[in-house]
Tab-separated table of C-alpha atoms in Angstrom:
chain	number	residue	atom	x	y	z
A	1	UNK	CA	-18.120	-14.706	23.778
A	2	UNK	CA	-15.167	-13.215	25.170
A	3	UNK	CA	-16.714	-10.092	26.155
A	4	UNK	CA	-18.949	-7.072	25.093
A	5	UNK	CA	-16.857	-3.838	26.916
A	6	UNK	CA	-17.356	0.483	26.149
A	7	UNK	CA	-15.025	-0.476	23.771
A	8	UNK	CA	-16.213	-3.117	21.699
A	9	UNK	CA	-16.439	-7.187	21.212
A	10	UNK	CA	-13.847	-9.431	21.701
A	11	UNK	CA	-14.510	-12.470	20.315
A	12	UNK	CA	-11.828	-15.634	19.722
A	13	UNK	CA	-12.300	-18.388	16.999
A	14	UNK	CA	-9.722	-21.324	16.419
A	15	UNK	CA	-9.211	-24.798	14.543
A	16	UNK	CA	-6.965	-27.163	15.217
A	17	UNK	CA	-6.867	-30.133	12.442
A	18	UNK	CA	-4.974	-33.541	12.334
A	19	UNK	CA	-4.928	-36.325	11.250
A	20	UNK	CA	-7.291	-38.873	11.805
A	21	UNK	CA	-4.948	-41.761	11.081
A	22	UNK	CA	-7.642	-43.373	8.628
A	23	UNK	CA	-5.799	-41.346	5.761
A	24	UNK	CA	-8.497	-38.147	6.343
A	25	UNK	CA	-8.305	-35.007	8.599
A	26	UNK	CA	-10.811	-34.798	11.964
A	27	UNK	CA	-10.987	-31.344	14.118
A	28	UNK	CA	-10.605	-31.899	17.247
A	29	UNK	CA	-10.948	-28.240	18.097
A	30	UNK	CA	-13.227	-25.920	16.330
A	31	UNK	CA	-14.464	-23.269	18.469
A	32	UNK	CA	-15.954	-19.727	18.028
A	33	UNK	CA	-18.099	-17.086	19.723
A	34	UNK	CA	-19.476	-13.633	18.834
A	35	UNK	CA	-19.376	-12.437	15.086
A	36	UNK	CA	-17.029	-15.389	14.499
A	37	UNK	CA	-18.929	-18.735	13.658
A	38	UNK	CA	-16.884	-21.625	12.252
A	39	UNK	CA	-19.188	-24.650	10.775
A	40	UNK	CA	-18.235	-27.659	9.224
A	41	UNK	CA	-18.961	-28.315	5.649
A	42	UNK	CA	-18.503	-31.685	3.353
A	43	UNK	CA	-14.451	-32.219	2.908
A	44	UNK	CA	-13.112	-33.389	-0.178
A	45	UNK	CA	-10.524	-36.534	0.231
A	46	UNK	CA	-8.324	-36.223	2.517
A	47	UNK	CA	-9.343	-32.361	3.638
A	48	UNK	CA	-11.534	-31.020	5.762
A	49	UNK	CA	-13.229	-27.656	5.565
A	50	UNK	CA	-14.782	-25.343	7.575
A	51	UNK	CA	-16.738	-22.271	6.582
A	52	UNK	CA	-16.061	-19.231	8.773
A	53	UNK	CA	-19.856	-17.854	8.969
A	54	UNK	CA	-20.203	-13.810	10.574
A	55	UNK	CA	-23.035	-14.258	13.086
A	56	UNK	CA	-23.108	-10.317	13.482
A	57	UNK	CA	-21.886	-7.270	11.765
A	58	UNK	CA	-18.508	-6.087	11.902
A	59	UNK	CA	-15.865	-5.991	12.961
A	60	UNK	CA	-16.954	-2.507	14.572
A	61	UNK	CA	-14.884	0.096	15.550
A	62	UNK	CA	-13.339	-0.550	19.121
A	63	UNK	CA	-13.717	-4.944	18.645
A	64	UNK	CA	-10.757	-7.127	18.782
A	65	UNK	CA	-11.559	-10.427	16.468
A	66	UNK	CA	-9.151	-12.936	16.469
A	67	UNK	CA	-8.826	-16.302	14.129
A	68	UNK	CA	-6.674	-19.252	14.912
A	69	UNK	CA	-6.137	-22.582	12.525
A	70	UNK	CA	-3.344	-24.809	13.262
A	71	UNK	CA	-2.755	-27.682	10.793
A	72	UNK	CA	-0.577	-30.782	12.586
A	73	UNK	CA	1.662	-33.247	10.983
A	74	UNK	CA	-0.312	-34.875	7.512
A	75	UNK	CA	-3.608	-32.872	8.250
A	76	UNK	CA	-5.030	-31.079	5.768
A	77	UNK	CA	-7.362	-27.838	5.798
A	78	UNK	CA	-9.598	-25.673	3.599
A	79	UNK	CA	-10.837	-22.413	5.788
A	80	UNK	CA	-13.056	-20.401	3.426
A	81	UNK	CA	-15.759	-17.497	4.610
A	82	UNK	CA	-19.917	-17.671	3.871
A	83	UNK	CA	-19.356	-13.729	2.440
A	84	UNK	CA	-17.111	-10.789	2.388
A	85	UNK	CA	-16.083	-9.007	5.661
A	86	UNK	CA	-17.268	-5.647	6.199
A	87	UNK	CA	-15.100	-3.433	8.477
A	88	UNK	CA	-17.699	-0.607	9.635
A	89	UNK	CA	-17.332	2.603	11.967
A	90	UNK	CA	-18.343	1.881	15.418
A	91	UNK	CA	-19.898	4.207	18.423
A	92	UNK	CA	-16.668	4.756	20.275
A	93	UNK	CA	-14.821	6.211	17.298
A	94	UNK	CA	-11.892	3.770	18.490
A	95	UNK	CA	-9.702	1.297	15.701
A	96	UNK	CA	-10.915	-2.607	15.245
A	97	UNK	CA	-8.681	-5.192	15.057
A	98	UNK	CA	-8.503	-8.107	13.457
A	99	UNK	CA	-6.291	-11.240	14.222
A	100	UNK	CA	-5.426	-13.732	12.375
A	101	UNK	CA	-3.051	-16.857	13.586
A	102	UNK	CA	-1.949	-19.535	11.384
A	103	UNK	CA	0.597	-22.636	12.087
A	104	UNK	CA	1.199	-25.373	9.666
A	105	UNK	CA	3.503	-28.853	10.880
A	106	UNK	CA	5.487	-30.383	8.550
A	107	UNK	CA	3.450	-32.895	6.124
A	108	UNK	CA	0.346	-30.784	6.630
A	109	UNK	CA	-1.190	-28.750	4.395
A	110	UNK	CA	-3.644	-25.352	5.068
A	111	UNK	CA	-5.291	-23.342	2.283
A	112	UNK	CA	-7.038	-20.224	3.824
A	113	UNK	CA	-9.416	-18.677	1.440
A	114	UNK	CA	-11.698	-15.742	2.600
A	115	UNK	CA	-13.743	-13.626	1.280
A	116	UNK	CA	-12.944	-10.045	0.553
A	117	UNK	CA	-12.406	-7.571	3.322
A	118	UNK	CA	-14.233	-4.556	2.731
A	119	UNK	CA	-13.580	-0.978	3.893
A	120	UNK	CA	-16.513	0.874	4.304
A	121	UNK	CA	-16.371	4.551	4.840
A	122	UNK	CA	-15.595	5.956	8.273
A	123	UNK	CA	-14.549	2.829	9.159
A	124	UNK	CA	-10.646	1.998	10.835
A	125	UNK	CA	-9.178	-1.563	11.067
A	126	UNK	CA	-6.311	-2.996	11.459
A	127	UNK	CA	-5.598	-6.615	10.263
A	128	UNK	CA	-2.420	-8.385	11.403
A	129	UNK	CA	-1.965	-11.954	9.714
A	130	UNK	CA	0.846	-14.380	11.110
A	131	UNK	CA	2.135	-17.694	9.808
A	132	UNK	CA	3.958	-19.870	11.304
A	133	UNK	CA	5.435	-23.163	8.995
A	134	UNK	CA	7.790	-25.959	9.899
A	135	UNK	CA	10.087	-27.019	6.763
A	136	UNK	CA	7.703	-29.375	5.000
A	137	UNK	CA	4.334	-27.585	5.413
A	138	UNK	CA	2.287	-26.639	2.747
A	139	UNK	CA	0.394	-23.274	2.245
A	140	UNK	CA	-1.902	-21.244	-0.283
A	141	UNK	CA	-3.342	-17.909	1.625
A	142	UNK	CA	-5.545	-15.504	-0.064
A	143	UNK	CA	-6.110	-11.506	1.165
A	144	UNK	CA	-8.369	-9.422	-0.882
A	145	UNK	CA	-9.018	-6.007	-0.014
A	146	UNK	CA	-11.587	-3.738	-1.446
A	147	UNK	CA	-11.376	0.274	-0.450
A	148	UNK	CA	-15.137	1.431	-0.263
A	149	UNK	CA	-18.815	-0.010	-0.946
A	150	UNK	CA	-19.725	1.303	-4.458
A	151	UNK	CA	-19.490	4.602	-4.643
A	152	UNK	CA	-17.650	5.405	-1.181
A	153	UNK	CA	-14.938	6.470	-0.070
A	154	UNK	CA	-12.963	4.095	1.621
A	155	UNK	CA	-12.372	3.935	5.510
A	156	UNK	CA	-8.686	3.227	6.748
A	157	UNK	CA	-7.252	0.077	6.368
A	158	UNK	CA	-3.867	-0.845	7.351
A	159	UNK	CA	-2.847	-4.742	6.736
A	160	UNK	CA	0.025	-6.664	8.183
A	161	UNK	CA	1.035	-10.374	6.720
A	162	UNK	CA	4.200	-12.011	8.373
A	163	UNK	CA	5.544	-15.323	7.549
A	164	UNK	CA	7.842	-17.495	8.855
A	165	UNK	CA	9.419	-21.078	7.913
A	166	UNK	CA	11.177	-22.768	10.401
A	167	UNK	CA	11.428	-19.408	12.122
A	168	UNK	CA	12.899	-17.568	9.523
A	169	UNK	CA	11.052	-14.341	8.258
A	170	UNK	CA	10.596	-14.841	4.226
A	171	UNK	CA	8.139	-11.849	4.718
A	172	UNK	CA	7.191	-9.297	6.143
A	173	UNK	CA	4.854	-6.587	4.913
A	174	UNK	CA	2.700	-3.650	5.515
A	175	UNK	CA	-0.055	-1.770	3.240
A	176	UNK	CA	-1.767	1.419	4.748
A	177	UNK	CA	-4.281	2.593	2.991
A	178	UNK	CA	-7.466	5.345	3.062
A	179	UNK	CA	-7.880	8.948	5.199
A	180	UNK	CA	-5.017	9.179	7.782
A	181	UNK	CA	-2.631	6.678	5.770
A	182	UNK	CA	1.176	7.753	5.103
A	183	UNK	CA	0.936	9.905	1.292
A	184	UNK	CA	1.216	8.153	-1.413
A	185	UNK	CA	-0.963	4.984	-0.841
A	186	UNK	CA	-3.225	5.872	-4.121
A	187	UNK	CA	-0.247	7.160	-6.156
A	188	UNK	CA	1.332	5.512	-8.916
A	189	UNK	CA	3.607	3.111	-7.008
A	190	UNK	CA	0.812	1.654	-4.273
A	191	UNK	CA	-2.621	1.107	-5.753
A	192	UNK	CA	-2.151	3.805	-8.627
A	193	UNK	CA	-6.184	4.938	-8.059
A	194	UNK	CA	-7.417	1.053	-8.180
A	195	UNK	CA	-9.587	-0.021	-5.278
A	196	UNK	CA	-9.170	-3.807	-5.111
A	197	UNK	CA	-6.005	-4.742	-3.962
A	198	UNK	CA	-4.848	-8.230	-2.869
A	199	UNK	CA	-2.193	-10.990	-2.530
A	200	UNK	CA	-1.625	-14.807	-3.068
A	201	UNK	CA	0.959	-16.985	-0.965
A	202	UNK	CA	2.005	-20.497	-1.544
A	203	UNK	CA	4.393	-22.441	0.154
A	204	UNK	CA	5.382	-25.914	-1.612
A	205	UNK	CA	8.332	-28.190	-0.698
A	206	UNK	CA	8.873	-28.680	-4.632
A	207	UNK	CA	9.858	-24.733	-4.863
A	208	UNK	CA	13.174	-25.895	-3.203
A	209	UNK	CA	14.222	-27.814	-6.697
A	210	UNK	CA	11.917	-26.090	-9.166
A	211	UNK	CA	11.400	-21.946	-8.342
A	212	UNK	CA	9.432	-19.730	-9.786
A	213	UNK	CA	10.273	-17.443	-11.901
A	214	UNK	CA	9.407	-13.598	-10.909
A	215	UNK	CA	6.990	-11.839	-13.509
A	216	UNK	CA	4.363	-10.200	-14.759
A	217	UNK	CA	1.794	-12.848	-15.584
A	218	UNK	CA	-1.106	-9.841	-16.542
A	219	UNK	CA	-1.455	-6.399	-16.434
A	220	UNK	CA	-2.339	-5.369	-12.418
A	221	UNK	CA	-0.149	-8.534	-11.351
A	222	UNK	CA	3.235	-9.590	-10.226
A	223	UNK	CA	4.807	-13.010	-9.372
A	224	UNK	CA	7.700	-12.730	-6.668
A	225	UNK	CA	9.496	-15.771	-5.188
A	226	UNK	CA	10.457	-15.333	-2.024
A	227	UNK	CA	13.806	-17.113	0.159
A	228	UNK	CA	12.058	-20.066	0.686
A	229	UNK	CA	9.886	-22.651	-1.065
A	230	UNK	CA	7.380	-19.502	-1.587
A	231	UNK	CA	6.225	-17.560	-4.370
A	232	UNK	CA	3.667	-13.951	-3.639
A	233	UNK	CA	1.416	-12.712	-6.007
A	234	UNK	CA	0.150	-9.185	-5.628
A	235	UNK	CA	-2.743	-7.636	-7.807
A	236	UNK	CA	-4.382	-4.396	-8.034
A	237	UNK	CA	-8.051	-4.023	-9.718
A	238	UNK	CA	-10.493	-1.824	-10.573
A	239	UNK	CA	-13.217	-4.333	-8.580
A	240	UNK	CA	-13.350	-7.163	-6.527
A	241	UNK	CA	-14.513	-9.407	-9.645
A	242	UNK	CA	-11.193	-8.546	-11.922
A	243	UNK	CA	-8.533	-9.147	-8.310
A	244	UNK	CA	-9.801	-12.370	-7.993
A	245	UNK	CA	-9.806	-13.610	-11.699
A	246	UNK	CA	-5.698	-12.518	-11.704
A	247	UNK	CA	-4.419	-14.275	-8.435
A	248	UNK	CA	-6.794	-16.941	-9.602
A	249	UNK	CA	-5.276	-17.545	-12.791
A	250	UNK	CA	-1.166	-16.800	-11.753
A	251	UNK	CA	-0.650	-19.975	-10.126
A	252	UNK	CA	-1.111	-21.764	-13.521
A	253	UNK	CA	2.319	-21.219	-14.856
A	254	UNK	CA	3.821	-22.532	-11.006
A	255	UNK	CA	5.777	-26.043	-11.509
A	256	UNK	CA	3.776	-29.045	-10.364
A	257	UNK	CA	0.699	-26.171	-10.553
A	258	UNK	CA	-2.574	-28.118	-8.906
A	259	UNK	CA	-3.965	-25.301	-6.618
């Protein structure tokens, strides 16, 4: 662990896959301490996957988690999580954080597929998500976001994703959410009183000579393409169950749709 301070845990957790040169994908790094456990599991092909397994509650008010994967040339990589994360309130009345660090080399391929984050009441985190991609990488990312255990009121939540390809920003975003968040946030243009919120990425080489069309594949959903070979999808639901169905089933109408 990196450390238990007044102010909370700091704990670091990173991946690094490659490939093994057998036509598969070894880890030579996979390391984690504190909450943050990363196991293993049985790959599929050519992919490996690890599990990302919370050995403790949290994050707490006051901790600083951070996640790192990076996916080198012709590796491939399937991060999921054992459960949802639950942000809670912590002693010191103080903001968690919550890190996430992603790099993908050309030829390689990452699909990072968590759980839901959950904001539980009195709760305050901050999540910051960055993604790095060399022309030729591959990419599906999943964020869901639920605003309160049943029946609560949410904590505050405020969510950063930025990505880059080849060092160019083809997003950028921020959502804010819960007590203490800019007005607005459960009006008619953000969530519009929904408490599931959450966004799909993918990244494909093939975008480049067949895009995406923007639209409205259901009601609560939205399909963007983005200047790049990328295409969002943002949702809003009622629950956590209804979110995922609609940036499960978006992708379907993507060209050369396998995801």
């Amino acid at each position: 662990m990196d450390g238990v301070t007044t102010a909370g845990v700091r704990a670091v957790a990173r991946v690094r896959a490659r490939a093994d040169g057998r036509g598969g994908t070894c880890l030579p790094v996979l390391e984690s301490d504190g909450p943050l456990a990363l196991r293993r599991t049985r790959g599929s092909g050519t992919e490996a996957h690890v599990m990302l397994v919370g050995a403790m509650s949290g994050p707490l008010g006051g901790d600083h988690l951070t996640v790192r994967a990076d996916v080198e040339q012709g590796a491939r990589l399937r991060v999921g999580s054992a459960a949802a994360t639950l942000a809670l309130p912590g002693r010191h009345g103080d903001a968690a954080r919550y890190d996430v660090r992603l790099t993908v080399a050309a030829g390689g391929e990452l699909h990072w597929l968590p759980e839901q984050l959950i904001s539980a009441g009195g709760s305050d985190l901050r999540v910051t998500t960055r993604v790095d991609l060399v022309p030729g990488a591959r990419l599906v990312l999943r964020e869901e976001q639920v605003l309160g255990r049943a029946g609560e009121q949410p904590g505050r939540l405020t969510s950063r994703l930025t990505v880059r390809i080849a060092g160019r920003a083809v997003l950028d975003q921020e959502l804010a959410c819960g007590p203490g968040a800019p007005g607005g946030w459960d009006g008619p243009a953000v969530l519009a009183g929904h408490r599931a919120v959450g966004q799909l990425l993918v990244v494909r080489p093939e975008f480049e000579e067949e895009p995406v069309a923007a639209g409205a594949p259901a009601e609560g959903a939205a399909v963007l393409p983005l200047a790049g070979p990328a295409v969002l999808v943002t949702a809003v639901a009622p629950d956590a169950l209804r979110l995922r169905r609609l940036l499960d089933e978006a992708p379907a109408s993507f060209p050369s749709a396998s995801d």
